[in-house]
Coordinates of C-alpha atoms in Angstrom, one line a residue:
Chain A
X278 CA 18.9 -13.6 -17.8
X279 CA 16.6 -10.9 -19.0
X280 CA 16.8 -9.9 -22.7
X281 CA 19.5 -7.2 -23.2
X282 CA 18.2 -3.7 -23.4
X283 CA 20.1 -1.8 -26.1
X284 CA 19.7 1.2 -23.8
X285 CA 21.1 3.9 -26.1
X286 CA 19.0 2.9 -29.1
X287 CA 15.8 2.6 -27.1
X288 CA 16.3 6.0 -25.5
X289 CA 17.0 7.5 -29.0
X290 CA 13.9 5.9 -30.4
X291 CA 11.8 7.0 -27.5
X292 CA 13.1 10.6 -27.8
X293 CA 12.2 10.4 -31.5
X294 CA 8.6 9.6 -30.4
X295 CA 8.4 5.8 -30.6
X296 CA 5.7 4.6 -28.3
X297 CA 7.0 1.1 -28.6
X298 CA 10.5 2.1 -27.4
X299 CA 8.9 4.0 -24.5
X300 CA 6.7 1.0 -23.6
X301 CA 9.8 -1.2 -23.6
X302 CA 11.7 1.1 -21.3
X303 CA 8.8 1.3 -18.8
X304 CA 8.6 -2.5 -18.8
X305 CA 12.3 -2.5 -18.0
X306 CA 11.6 -0.2 -15.1
X307 CA 8.8 -2.4 -13.8
X308 CA 10.9 -5.5 -13.8
X309 CA 14.0 -3.7 -12.4
X310 CA 16.1 -4.6 -15.5
X311 CA 19.8 -4.6 -14.8
X312 CA 20.3 -2.3 -17.9
X313 CA 18.4 0.5 -16.3
X314 CA 21.4 2.5 -15.0
X315 CA 22.5 2.8 -18.7
X316 CA 19.1 4.1 -19.7
X317 CA 19.1 6.8 -17.0
X318 CA 22.7 7.7 -17.8
X319 CA 21.6 8.4 -21.4
X320 CA 18.8 10.8 -20.3
X321 CA 19.2 14.4 -19.3
X322 CA 19.4 14.5 -15.4
X323 CA 17.1 16.7 -13.4
X324 CA 13.4 16.6 -12.9
X325 CA 12.5 18.2 -16.3
X326 CA 9.7 20.7 -16.8
X327 CA 6.7 18.4 -16.7
X328 CA 3.8 19.0 -14.3
X329 CA 3.4 15.8 -12.3
X330 CA -0.2 15.4 -11.2
X331 CA -1.3 12.6 -9.0
X332 CA -4.9 11.4 -8.9
X333 CA -6.2 9.0 -6.3
X334 CA -9.4 7.8 -4.8
X335 CA -11.4 4.7 -3.9
X336 CA -12.3 2.1 -6.6
X337 CA -15.4 3.2 -8.4
X338 CA -15.0 6.9 -7.8
X339 CA -14.5 7.3 -11.6
X340 CA -10.7 7.8 -11.9
X341 CA -10.5 6.5 -15.4
X342 CA -13.3 8.7 -16.7
X343 CA -11.9 11.7 -14.9
X344 CA -8.4 11.0 -16.3
X345 CA -9.9 10.8 -19.8
X346 CA -11.7 14.1 -19.3
X347 CA -8.5 15.7 -18.0
X348 CA -6.5 14.4 -21.0
X349 CA -9.0 16.0 -23.3
X350 CA -8.7 19.4 -21.6
X351 CA -4.9 19.4 -21.6
X352 CA -4.8 18.2 -25.3
X353 CA -7.2 21.1 -26.2
X354 CA -4.5 23.4 -24.9
X355 CA -1.9 21.7 -27.0
X356 CA -0.1 20.0 -24.1
X357 CA 1.3 16.5 -24.4
X358 CA 0.1 14.1 -21.7
X359 CA 1.5 10.8 -20.3
X360 CA -0.6 8.7 -18.0
X361 CA 0.7 6.1 -15.6
X362 CA -2.1 4.0 -14.2
X363 CA -0.6 2.4 -11.1
X364 CA -2.3 -0.9 -10.3
X365 CA -1.9 -2.7 -7.1
X366 CA -0.2 -5.9 -7.9
X367 CA -1.3 -9.2 -6.8
X368 CA 1.3 -10.6 -4.4
X369 CA 0.6 -14.1 -5.7
X370 CA 0.5 -13.8 -9.5
X371 CA 2.5 -10.6 -9.9
X372 CA 0.1 -9.7 -12.7
X373 CA -1.9 -6.6 -13.2
X374 CA -5.5 -7.3 -14.2
X375 CA -6.0 -3.8 -15.3
X376 CA -3.0 -4.0 -17.7
X377 CA -4.9 -6.5 -19.8
X378 CA -7.7 -4.0 -20.6
X379 CA -7.7 -1.1 -22.9
X380 CA -8.8 2.0 -21.2
X381 CA -9.3 5.6 -22.2
X382 CA -9.9 4.4 -25.8
X383 CA -10.7 7.8 -27.2
X384 CA -7.1 9.0 -26.7
X385 CA -5.4 5.8 -27.7
X386 CA -4.7 6.9 -31.3
X387 CA -3.5 10.4 -30.3
X388 CA 0.3 10.7 -30.6
X389 CA 0.4 13.4 -28.0
X390 CA -0.9 11.0 -25.4
X391 CA 0.9 8.1 -23.9
X392 CA -1.1 5.8 -21.6
X393 CA 0.4 2.9 -19.6
X394 CA -0.7 0.9 -16.7
X395 CA 2.1 -0.1 -14.3
X396 CA 2.3 -2.9 -11.8
X397 CA 4.8 -3.8 -9.2
X398 CA 6.2 -7.3 -10.0
X399 CA 5.8 -8.6 -6.6
X400 CA 9.0 -7.3 -5.0
X401 CA 9.0 -5.3 -1.8
X402 CA 8.6 -1.6 -2.5
X403 CA 8.1 -2.3 -6.2
X404 CA 5.7 0.5 -6.9
X405 CA 7.6 2.9 -4.8
X406 CA 10.8 2.1 -6.8
X407 CA 9.2 1.9 -10.3
X408 CA 6.8 4.9 -10.3
X409 CA 9.3 7.7 -9.7
X410 CA 11.6 6.2 -12.3
X411 CA 8.9 6.1 -14.9
X412 CA 8.0 9.7 -14.1
X413 CA 11.7 10.7 -14.5
X414 CA 11.8 8.9 -17.9
X415 CA 8.6 10.6 -19.1
X416 CA 9.8 14.0 -17.9
X417 CA 13.0 13.6 -19.7
X418 CA 11.1 12.8 -22.9
X419 CA 9.5 16.2 -22.5
X420 CA 5.9 15.3 -21.8
X421 CA 4.1 18.5 -20.5
X422 CA 1.8 16.7 -18.1
X423 CA 2.4 13.4 -16.3
X424 CA -0.7 12.1 -14.7
X425 CA -0.2 9.3 -12.1
X426 CA -3.4 7.5 -11.3
X427 CA -3.5 5.2 -8.3
X428 CA -6.3 3.0 -6.9
X429 CA -5.7 4.8 -3.8
X430 CA -6.4 4.0 -0.2
X431 CA -3.4 2.0 0.5
X432 CA -0.2 3.1 2.1
X433 CA 2.0 2.7 -1.0
X434 CA -0.6 4.2 -3.3
X435 CA -1.2 7.2 -1.1
X436 CA 2.5 7.8 -0.9
X437 CA 2.9 7.5 -4.6
X438 CA 0.1 9.9 -5.4
X439 CA 1.2 12.2 -2.6
X440 CA 4.6 12.5 -4.2
X441 CA 3.3 14.3 -7.2
X442 CA 3.7 18.1 -7.7
X443 CA -0.1 18.4 -7.4
X444 CA -2.3 15.7 -5.9
X445 CA -5.9 15.4 -6.8
X446 CA -8.2 13.3 -4.5
X447 CA -11.3 12.1 -6.3
X448 CA -14.4 11.3 -4.3
X449 CA -17.9 10.4 -5.2
X450 CA -21.1 10.8 -3.2
X451 CA -22.1 7.9 -1.0
X452 CA -18.9 5.9 -1.3
X453 CA -16.0 8.2 -0.6
X454 CA -17.6 10.5 1.9
X455 CA -15.7 12.7 4.3
X456 CA -15.3 10.2 7.1
X457 CA -14.2 7.5 4.8
X458 CA -11.7 9.9 3.3
X459 CA -10.3 10.6 6.7
X460 CA -10.1 6.9 7.4
X461 CA -8.1 6.5 4.3
X462 CA -5.6 9.1 5.4
X463 CA -6.0 11.1 2.2
X464 CA -7.2 14.4 3.6
X465 CA -3.7 15.6 4.3
X466 CA -2.3 14.7 0.9
X467 CA -5.0 16.4 -1.3
X468 CA -4.0 19.7 -3.0
X469 CA -7.3 19.6 -4.9
X470 CA -10.5 17.6 -4.2
X471 CA -12.7 16.7 -7.1
X472 CA -16.2 15.4 -6.2
X473 CA -17.3 13.4 -9.1
X474 CA -20.9 12.5 -10.1
X475 CA -22.0 16.0 -8.9
X476 CA -25.4 15.3 -10.5
X477 CA -26.1 12.7 -7.8
X478 CA -28.2 13.7 -4.8
X479 CA -25.5 13.1 -2.1
X480 CA -22.9 15.4 -3.8
X481 CA -23.5 18.5 -1.7
X482 CA -23.2 16.5 1.4
X483 CA -19.9 15.0 0.3
X484 CA -18.5 18.6 -0.4
X485 CA -19.8 19.7 3.1
X486 CA -18.2 16.7 4.8
X487 CA -14.8 17.3 3.2
X488 CA -15.0 20.9 4.2
X489 CA -15.8 19.9 7.8
X490 CA -13.1 17.2 7.9
X491 CA -10.5 19.7 6.5
X492 CA -11.3 22.1 9.4
X493 CA -10.1 19.4 11.8
X494 CA -7.0 18.6 9.8
X495 CA -3.5 20.1 10.0
X496 CA -2.3 20.8 6.5
X497 CA 1.1 19.4 5.5
X498 CA 2.3 22.5 3.8
X499 CA 1.8 24.7 6.9
X500 CA 0.6 27.6 4.8
X501 CA -3.0 27.4 6.0
X502 CA -4.1 27.3 2.4
X503 CA -7.2 25.1 2.1
X504 CA -7.3 22.8 -1.0
X505 CA -9.9 23.6 -3.6
X506 CA -13.0 21.4 -3.7
X507 CA -14.3 21.1 -7.3
X508 CA -17.6 19.4 -8.1
X509 CA -17.3 17.6 -11.5
X510 CA -19.2 15.2 -13.6
X511 CA -16.5 13.6 -15.6
X512 CA -18.8 11.7 -17.9
X513 CA -20.3 14.9 -19.4
X514 CA -17.3 17.2 -18.8
X515 CA -19.0 19.4 -16.2
X516 CA -16.4 21.1 -14.0
X517 CA -13.4 19.8 -15.8
X518 CA -12.2 23.3 -16.8
X519 CA -12.5 24.4 -13.2
X520 CA -10.6 21.3 -12.1
X521 CA -7.7 22.0 -14.5
X522 CA -7.7 25.7 -13.3
X523 CA -7.5 24.5 -9.7
X524 CA -4.6 22.1 -10.5
X525 CA -2.7 24.9 -12.3
X526 CA -3.3 27.4 -9.5
X527 CA -1.9 24.9 -7.0
X528 CA 1.2 24.4 -9.0
X529 CA 1.8 28.1 -9.3
X530 CA 1.3 28.6 -5.5
X531 CA 3.6 25.6 -4.7
X532 CA 6.4 27.0 -7.0
X533 CA 6.2 30.3 -5.2
X534 CA 6.4 28.9 -1.7
X535 CA 9.2 26.5 -2.3
X536 CA 6.8 23.6 -1.7
X537 CA 7.3 22.3 -5.3
X538 CA 11.1 22.1 -4.9
X539 CA 10.7 20.4 -1.5
X540 CA 8.4 17.8 -2.9
X541 CA 10.8 17.0 -5.7
X542 CA 13.6 16.6 -3.3
X543 CA 11.4 14.2 -1.3
X544 CA 10.6 12.3 -4.4
X545 CA 14.3 11.9 -5.3
X546 CA 15.1 10.7 -1.8
X547 CA 12.3 8.1 -1.9
X548 CA 13.5 7.0 -5.3
X549 CA 17.1 6.5 -4.2
X550 CA 16.0 4.8 -1.0
X551 CA 13.8 2.3 -2.9
X552 CA 16.6 1.6 -5.4
X553 CA 19.2 1.1 -2.6
X554 CA 16.9 -1.2 -0.5
X555 CA 15.9 -3.2 -3.5
X556 CA 19.4 -3.8 -4.5
X557 CA 20.3 -4.8 -0.9
X558 CA 17.2 -7.0 -0.6
X559 CA 18.1 -8.9 -3.7
X560 CA 21.7 -9.5 -2.7
X561 CA 20.7 -10.6 0.8
X562 CA 17.9 -12.9 -0.4
X563 CA 19.7 -16.1 0.2
X564 CA 20.6 -15.2 3.8
X565 CA 17.1 -14.0 4.5
X566 CA 15.6 -17.2 3.1
X567 CA 17.9 -19.3 5.2
X568 CA 17.0 -17.4 8.4
X569 CA 13.3 -17.5 7.6
X570 CA 13.5 -21.3 7.8
X571 CA 15.1 -21.1 11.2
X572 CA 12.5 -18.6 12.4
X573 CA 9.5 -20.5 11.0
X574 CA 10.8 -23.7 12.7
X575 CA 11.1 -21.8 16.1
X576 CA 14.9 -22.1 16.2
X577 CA 15.5 -18.3 16.1
X578 CA 13.5 -15.1 16.6
X579 CA 13.2 -12.7 13.7
X580 CA 15.0 -9.8 15.4
X581 CA 18.1 -11.9 16.1
X582 CA 18.0 -13.2 12.5
X583 CA 17.6 -9.7 11.0
X584 CA 20.2 -8.2 13.3
X585 CA 22.7 -10.8 12.3
X586 CA 22.2 -10.1 8.6
X587 CA 22.2 -6.3 8.8
X588 CA 25.2 -6.2 11.1
X589 CA 27.2 -8.6 9.0
X590 CA 26.9 -6.0 6.3
X591 CA 27.2 -2.8 8.3
X592 CA 30.0 -3.9 10.6
X593 CA 32.4 -4.6 7.7
X594 CA 35.2 -2.2 7.3
X595 CA 36.8 -1.6 4.0
Chain B
X6 CA 16.4 8.7 22.9
X7 CA 13.2 6.7 23.4
X8 CA 12.1 5.8 26.9
X9 CA 13.8 2.5 28.0
X10 CA 11.6 -0.5 27.7
X11 CA 12.1 -2.8 30.7
X12 CA 11.5 -5.6 28.3
X13 CA 11.5 -8.5 30.7
X14 CA 9.1 -6.8 33.1
X15 CA 6.7 -5.8 30.3
X16 CA 6.7 -9.3 28.8
X17 CA 6.1 -10.8 32.2
X18 CA 3.2 -8.4 32.8
X19 CA 1.7 -9.0 29.4
X20 CA 1.9 -12.8 29.9
X21 CA 0.1 -12.3 33.2
X22 CA -2.7 -10.6 31.3
X23 CA -2.0 -6.8 31.6
X24 CA -3.5 -5.0 28.6
X25 CA -1.4 -2.0 29.4
X26 CA 1.8 -3.9 29.2
X27 CA 0.7 -5.4 25.9
X28 CA -0.3 -2.0 24.5
X29 CA 3.1 -0.6 25.5
X30 CA 4.8 -3.5 23.7
X31 CA 2.8 -2.9 20.5
X32 CA 3.6 0.8 20.6
X33 CA 7.3 -0.2 20.8
X34 CA 6.8 -2.4 17.7
X35 CA 5.1 0.5 15.8
X36 CA 7.9 2.8 16.5
X37 CA 10.7 0.3 15.9
X38 CA 12.0 0.7 19.5
X39 CA 15.6 -0.3 19.9
X40 CA 14.7 -2.5 22.9
X41 CA 12.5 -4.8 20.7
X42 CA 15.1 -7.6 20.2
X43 CA 15.2 -8.0 24.0
X44 CA 11.4 -8.3 24.0
X45 CA 11.4 -11.0 21.3
X46 CA 14.2 -12.9 22.9
X47 CA 12.1 -13.1 26.1
X48 CA 9.2 -14.7 24.2
X49 CA 8.9 -18.3 23.2
X50 CA 10.1 -18.6 19.5
X51 CA 7.9 -20.2 16.8
X52 CA 4.6 -19.2 15.4
X53 CA 2.4 -20.3 18.3
X54 CA -0.9 -22.0 18.0
X55 CA -3.1 -18.9 17.1
X56 CA -5.2 -18.9 14.0
X57 CA -4.2 -15.7 12.2
X58 CA -7.2 -14.4 10.2
X59 CA -6.9 -11.4 7.8
X60 CA -9.9 -9.4 6.8
X61 CA -9.7 -6.8 4.1
X62 CA -12.0 -4.8 1.8
X63 CA -12.8 -1.4 0.5
X64 CA -13.6 1.4 2.9
X65 CA -17.3 1.4 3.8
X66 CA -17.8 -2.4 3.2
X67 CA -18.4 -2.8 6.9
X68 CA -15.1 -4.2 8.3
X69 CA -15.5 -2.9 11.8
X70 CA -19.1 -4.2 12.1
X71 CA -18.0 -7.6 10.7
X72 CA -15.0 -7.8 13.0
X73 CA -17.3 -7.1 16.0
X74 CA -19.7 -9.8 14.9
X75 CA -16.8 -12.3 14.5
X76 CA -15.4 -11.4 17.9
X77 CA -18.8 -12.2 19.4
X78 CA -18.9 -15.6 17.6
X79 CA -15.4 -16.6 18.7
X80 CA -16.0 -15.4 22.3
X81 CA -19.2 -17.5 22.4
X82 CA -17.0 -20.5 21.8
X83 CA -14.6 -19.5 24.6
X84 CA -11.8 -18.4 22.3
X85 CA -9.6 -15.4 23.2
X86 CA -9.4 -12.9 20.4
X87 CA -6.8 -10.2 19.5
X88 CA -7.6 -7.6 16.8
X89 CA -5.0 -5.6 15.0
X90 CA -6.7 -2.8 13.0
X91 CA -4.1 -1.7 10.5
X92 CA -4.6 1.9 9.4
X93 CA -2.9 3.4 6.4
X94 CA -0.7 6.1 7.9
X95 CA -0.6 9.6 6.6
X96 CA 2.8 10.1 5.0
X97 CA 2.7 13.6 6.2
X98 CA 1.6 13.6 9.8
X99 CA 2.5 10.0 10.6
X100 CA -0.7 9.8 12.6
X101 CA -3.5 7.4 12.4
X102 CA -6.9 9.0 12.4
X103 CA -8.5 5.8 13.3
X104 CA -6.4 5.3 16.3
X105 CA -8.0 8.3 18.0
X106 CA -11.4 6.7 17.9
X107 CA -12.8 4.0 20.1
X108 CA -14.3 1.2 18.0
X109 CA -16.0 -2.1 18.7
X110 CA -17.1 -0.7 22.0
X111 CA -19.2 -3.7 23.0
X112 CA -16.1 -5.8 23.4
X113 CA -13.9 -3.2 25.0
X114 CA -14.5 -4.4 28.6
X115 CA -14.1 -8.1 27.8
X116 CA -10.7 -9.3 29.2
X117 CA -10.7 -12.1 26.6
X118 CA -10.6 -9.5 23.8
X119 CA -7.7 -7.2 22.9
X120 CA -8.3 -4.5 20.3
X121 CA -5.6 -2.3 19.0
X122 CA -5.3 -0.1 15.9
X123 CA -1.8 0.0 14.4
X124 CA -0.2 2.6 12.2
X125 CA 3.1 2.7 10.3
X126 CA 5.0 5.7 11.6
X127 CA 5.9 7.1 8.2
X128 CA 8.9 4.9 7.6
X129 CA 9.2 2.8 4.4
X130 CA 7.7 -0.6 4.8
X131 CA 6.5 0.4 8.2
X132 CA 3.3 -1.7 8.3
X133 CA 5.1 -4.6 6.6
X134 CA 7.6 -4.6 9.4
X135 CA 5.3 -4.0 12.3
X136 CA 2.3 -6.2 11.6
X137 CA 4.0 -9.6 11.6
X138 CA 5.9 -8.6 14.8
X139 CA 2.7 -7.7 16.5
X140 CA 1.1 -11.0 15.3
X141 CA 4.1 -12.9 16.7
X142 CA 3.8 -11.1 20.1
X143 CA 0.1 -11.9 20.3
X144 CA 0.6 -15.5 19.3
X145 CA 3.3 -15.9 22.0
X146 CA 0.8 -14.5 24.5
X147 CA -1.5 -17.4 23.6
X148 CA -4.4 -15.6 22.0
X149 CA -6.5 -18.2 20.1
X150 CA -7.5 -16.0 17.2
X151 CA -5.6 -13.0 15.9
X152 CA -7.7 -10.9 13.5
X153 CA -5.8 -8.5 11.3
X154 CA -8.1 -5.9 9.7
X155 CA -6.8 -3.8 6.9
X156 CA -8.4 -1.0 4.9
X157 CA -7.5 -2.9 1.9
X158 CA -7.0 -2.2 -1.7
X159 CA -3.5 -1.0 -1.5
X160 CA -0.4 -3.0 -2.2
X161 CA 0.9 -3.1 1.4
X162 CA -2.5 -3.7 2.9
X163 CA -3.3 -6.5 0.5
X164 CA 0.1 -8.1 1.2
X165 CA -0.5 -7.8 5.0
X166 CA -3.9 -9.4 4.9
X167 CA -2.8 -12.0 2.4
X168 CA -0.1 -13.1 4.8
X169 CA -2.6 -14.4 7.3
X170 CA -3.3 -18.1 7.7
X171 CA -6.8 -17.4 6.3
X172 CA -7.7 -14.3 4.4
X173 CA -11.3 -13.0 4.3
X174 CA -12.2 -10.5 1.6
X175 CA -15.2 -8.4 2.6
X176 CA -17.4 -6.9 -0.2
X177 CA -20.7 -5.0 -0.2
X178 CA -23.2 -4.6 -3.0
X179 CA -22.7 -1.7 -5.3
X180 CA -19.3 -0.6 -4.0
X181 CA -17.1 -3.6 -4.1
X182 CA -18.5 -5.5 -7.0
X183 CA -16.7 -8.3 -8.8
X184 CA -15.0 -6.1 -11.4
X185 CA -13.8 -3.6 -8.8
X186 CA -12.5 -6.5 -6.7
X187 CA -10.5 -7.7 -9.7
X188 CA -9.1 -4.2 -10.1
X189 CA -8.0 -4.2 -6.5
X190 CA -6.1 -7.4 -7.0
X191 CA -7.8 -9.1 -4.1
X192 CA -9.4 -12.0 -5.9
X193 CA -6.3 -14.1 -5.7
X194 CA -5.7 -13.6 -2.0
X195 CA -9.2 -14.4 -0.8
X196 CA -9.6 -17.7 1.0
X197 CA -13.2 -16.8 2.0
X198 CA -15.4 -14.0 0.5
X199 CA -18.0 -12.4 2.8
X200 CA -20.6 -10.4 1.0
X201 CA -21.9 -7.9 3.6
X202 CA -25.3 -6.1 3.6
X203 CA -26.9 -9.2 2.1
X204 CA -30.3 -7.6 2.7
X205 CA -29.5 -5.0 0.0
X206 CA -30.9 -5.6 -3.5
X207 CA -27.5 -5.8 -5.3
X208 CA -26.2 -8.6 -3.1
X209 CA -27.1 -11.5 -5.4
X210 CA -25.4 -9.7 -8.2
X211 CA -22.2 -9.2 -6.2
X212 CA -22.1 -12.9 -5.3
X213 CA -22.6 -13.8 -9.0
X214 CA -19.9 -11.4 -10.2
X215 CA -17.4 -12.8 -7.7
X216 CA -18.2 -16.3 -8.9
X217 CA -17.7 -15.2 -12.5
X218 CA -14.5 -13.4 -11.8
X219 CA -13.2 -16.4 -9.9
X220 CA -13.8 -18.6 -13.0
X221 CA -11.2 -16.4 -14.8
X222 CA -8.7 -16.4 -12.0
X223 CA -5.9 -18.8 -11.4
X224 CA -5.8 -19.6 -7.7
X225 CA -2.6 -19.2 -5.8
X226 CA -2.7 -22.4 -3.9
X227 CA -2.9 -24.5 -7.1
X228 CA -5.4 -26.9 -5.5
X229 CA -8.3 -25.8 -7.6
X230 CA -10.4 -25.2 -4.5
X231 CA -12.7 -22.3 -4.9
X232 CA -13.0 -19.9 -1.9
X233 CA -16.3 -20.0 -0.2
X234 CA -18.6 -17.0 -0.8
X235 CA -20.7 -16.3 2.3
X236 CA -23.5 -13.7 2.3
X237 CA -23.7 -12.0 5.7
X238 CA -25.4 -9.1 7.3
X239 CA -22.9 -8.1 10.0
X240 CA -25.3 -5.6 11.7
X241 CA -27.9 -8.3 12.7
X242 CA -25.5 -11.3 12.7
X243 CA -27.0 -13.1 9.7
X244 CA -24.5 -15.5 8.2
X245 CA -21.8 -15.0 10.9
X246 CA -21.9 -18.6 12.0
X247 CA -21.5 -19.7 8.4
X248 CA -18.6 -17.3 8.0
X249 CA -16.8 -18.7 11.0
X250 CA -17.4 -22.2 9.7
X251 CA -15.9 -21.3 6.3
X252 CA -12.8 -19.7 8.0
X253 CA -12.3 -22.9 10.1
X254 CA -12.8 -25.1 7.1
X255 CA -10.2 -23.2 5.2
X256 CA -7.6 -23.5 8.0
X257 CA -8.2 -27.2 8.3
X258 CA -7.7 -27.7 4.5
X259 CA -4.6 -25.5 4.5
X260 CA -3.0 -27.4 7.4
X261 CA -3.6 -30.6 5.5
X262 CA -2.1 -29.5 2.2
X263 CA 1.0 -27.9 3.7
X264 CA -0.3 -24.4 2.6
X265 CA -0.4 -23.2 6.2
X266 CA 3.2 -24.0 6.8
X267 CA 4.2 -22.4 3.5
X268 CA 2.4 -19.2 4.4
X269 CA 4.0 -19.1 7.8
X270 CA 7.4 -19.5 6.2
X271 CA 6.6 -16.6 3.8
X272 CA 5.5 -14.5 6.7
X273 CA 8.7 -15.1 8.5
X274 CA 10.7 -14.3 5.4
X275 CA 8.8 -11.0 4.8
X276 CA 9.2 -10.1 8.5
X277 CA 13.0 -10.6 8.5
X278 CA 13.4 -8.8 5.1
X279 CA 11.4 -5.8 6.4
X280 CA 13.5 -5.7 9.6
X281 CA 16.8 -6.0 7.7
X282 CA 15.9 -3.3 5.1
X283 CA 14.6 -0.9 7.8
X284 CA 17.8 -1.3 9.7
X285 CA 19.9 -0.7 6.6
X286 CA 17.6 2.3 5.5
X287 CA 18.1 4.0 8.8
X288 CA 21.8 3.5 8.8
X289 CA 22.1 4.8 5.2
X290 CA 19.8 7.7 5.7
X291 CA 22.5 10.4 5.7
X292 CA 24.1 9.1 2.5
X293 CA 20.6 8.9 0.8
X294 CA 19.7 12.4 1.8
X295 CA 23.0 13.8 0.5
X296 CA 22.5 12.0 -2.8
X297 CA 18.9 13.2 -3.1
X298 CA 20.1 16.8 -3.1
X299 CA 22.5 15.9 -6.0
X300 CA 19.7 14.2 -7.9
X301 CA 17.1 16.9 -7.3
X302 CA 19.6 19.5 -8.5
X303 CA 20.3 17.4 -11.7
X304 CA 23.9 16.7 -10.8
X305 CA 23.5 12.9 -10.7
X306 CA 20.9 10.4 -11.8
X307 CA 19.2 8.3 -9.1
X308 CA 20.6 5.0 -10.4
X309 CA 24.1 6.1 -10.2
X310 CA 23.5 7.5 -6.7
X311 CA 21.8 4.3 -5.5
X312 CA 24.4 2.1 -7.0
X313 CA 27.2 4.0 -5.3
X314 CA 25.5 3.7 -1.9
X315 CA 24.6 0.0 -2.3
X316 CA 27.9 -1.0 -3.6
X317 CA 29.9 0.8 -1.0
X318 CA 28.1 -1.4 1.5
X319 CA 28.2 -4.7 -0.4
X320 CA 31.7 -4.4 -1.8
X321 CA 33.3 -4.3 1.7
X322 CA 35.1 -7.3 2.8
X323 CA 35.5 -8.3 6.4

């Protein structure tokens, strides 16, 4: 049995600004704690007023440095910022290596900044279920900006970053060039491209390649608006003001076209679907394990096994 | 309505060696065709005798070139080879950019080689559901080696590659160094590391960093056996014979310790779970969409919504 949650107290403490209470609530979300429904019932419903910004890109593109620079820019404007660094979990240990390290040190002592790395604890759809819940919690706690950082070329990670109000795709010369970006399927989800390490020689080429690749790509929002491409150098702050302006401009445009509302509805749908399927997956685990033994031994094929389990549930009549 | 499948005919043609019939069956798997249960019922059950090898690594590490070199080595030994190149799908277009391109040309005309890129068609857990089914199909068609290539630092992709009999993690100097590998959570799943572009100056450093990172990592199989680290240069074939030997040695060891059987049972379990949850997700889609509108409008919280949907199903009694 997990330790009980004292949901109402934790929510009250988190609303009063306790980072410990907030951290505890996010841990509960990661682990799918049975007390979560009580937590969410104690929070105001609805998406809140926060701007949810996703940032994704290949490992090594400089996401942590860029995140740190963005935090600085938002803080300078007096906005509170929460960062969720979504780590791919190891399917074997269930542990997040990133979570053990302290990152973005310069903002660690700022009470207007909350930084947390999140991992899926090995269950199917873990990140897909946990991330939108954590966003919902932070929005209810009135953070102005919620930045979701994903190590992002995977299907789950692309989906998570793509579910933000505004999605920033971060590239760097020589490693995340246009063709590789196309491979990773991230061209369609970018609202803003940031090309980091713009002092490096290959930087112009990367910008050109993205532009060319975008010419071949049908945009998801159907408006024909091309995403901005902003050269930055996150280490020394070059281009960060322009990046923040591009992020704000996207949000304003998306609010005007109805795209923002559509994304939030999609996010709610994905969140509910993940929660429903997780609950069903947990309750059906014994049946699935039994059938897996039959399938592995060659006594049954997996479709017959799955069909039997799904139909036994769906065919019931109240 | 999808075009009917003529399952028995297609299976017979595929068993007789028709690549068109096989391609059609894999398309059916990708799209979750309703005729699939009939296909699998027509195939011999059980995992077959194929060696399922996963290969994963960051974009740009040289997976396609390495795959091509491995195909050449296995073909030289008279083994038939099937390659599944798993692309991350775009959550917006549902299309695989990779799928449009012809890769690994030199093997395209060889009847002992089947190459296919696979994409998840936008549905939750799509790759998780489709890949093991495609593996099962290819194994039933008596391919000797099934190579599953994933663009791999994402949660889904790592899980897919990690579910192989033997998992190869491909790194390249300067882009997939030890620390980044740890970030991506792939240290624990590697049975064999291949360090590509071993002619580049940073190659020794990459090998050293992996070795150091492995010293800090608890291995999943609990045997204390360290994965081999093989420097290769896929373009000119350097180290490919050693890589094949390391892959074979791993399989032999895994068969001896029972690890191979355990992995196959896990794969069957994941396959059944994905099929069950997809079936349930499809049947529950209308309820989920209705609830999402309530949640997005702030009339309900997502846990209450999900609980209501899951319990309405689970609480029924026959």
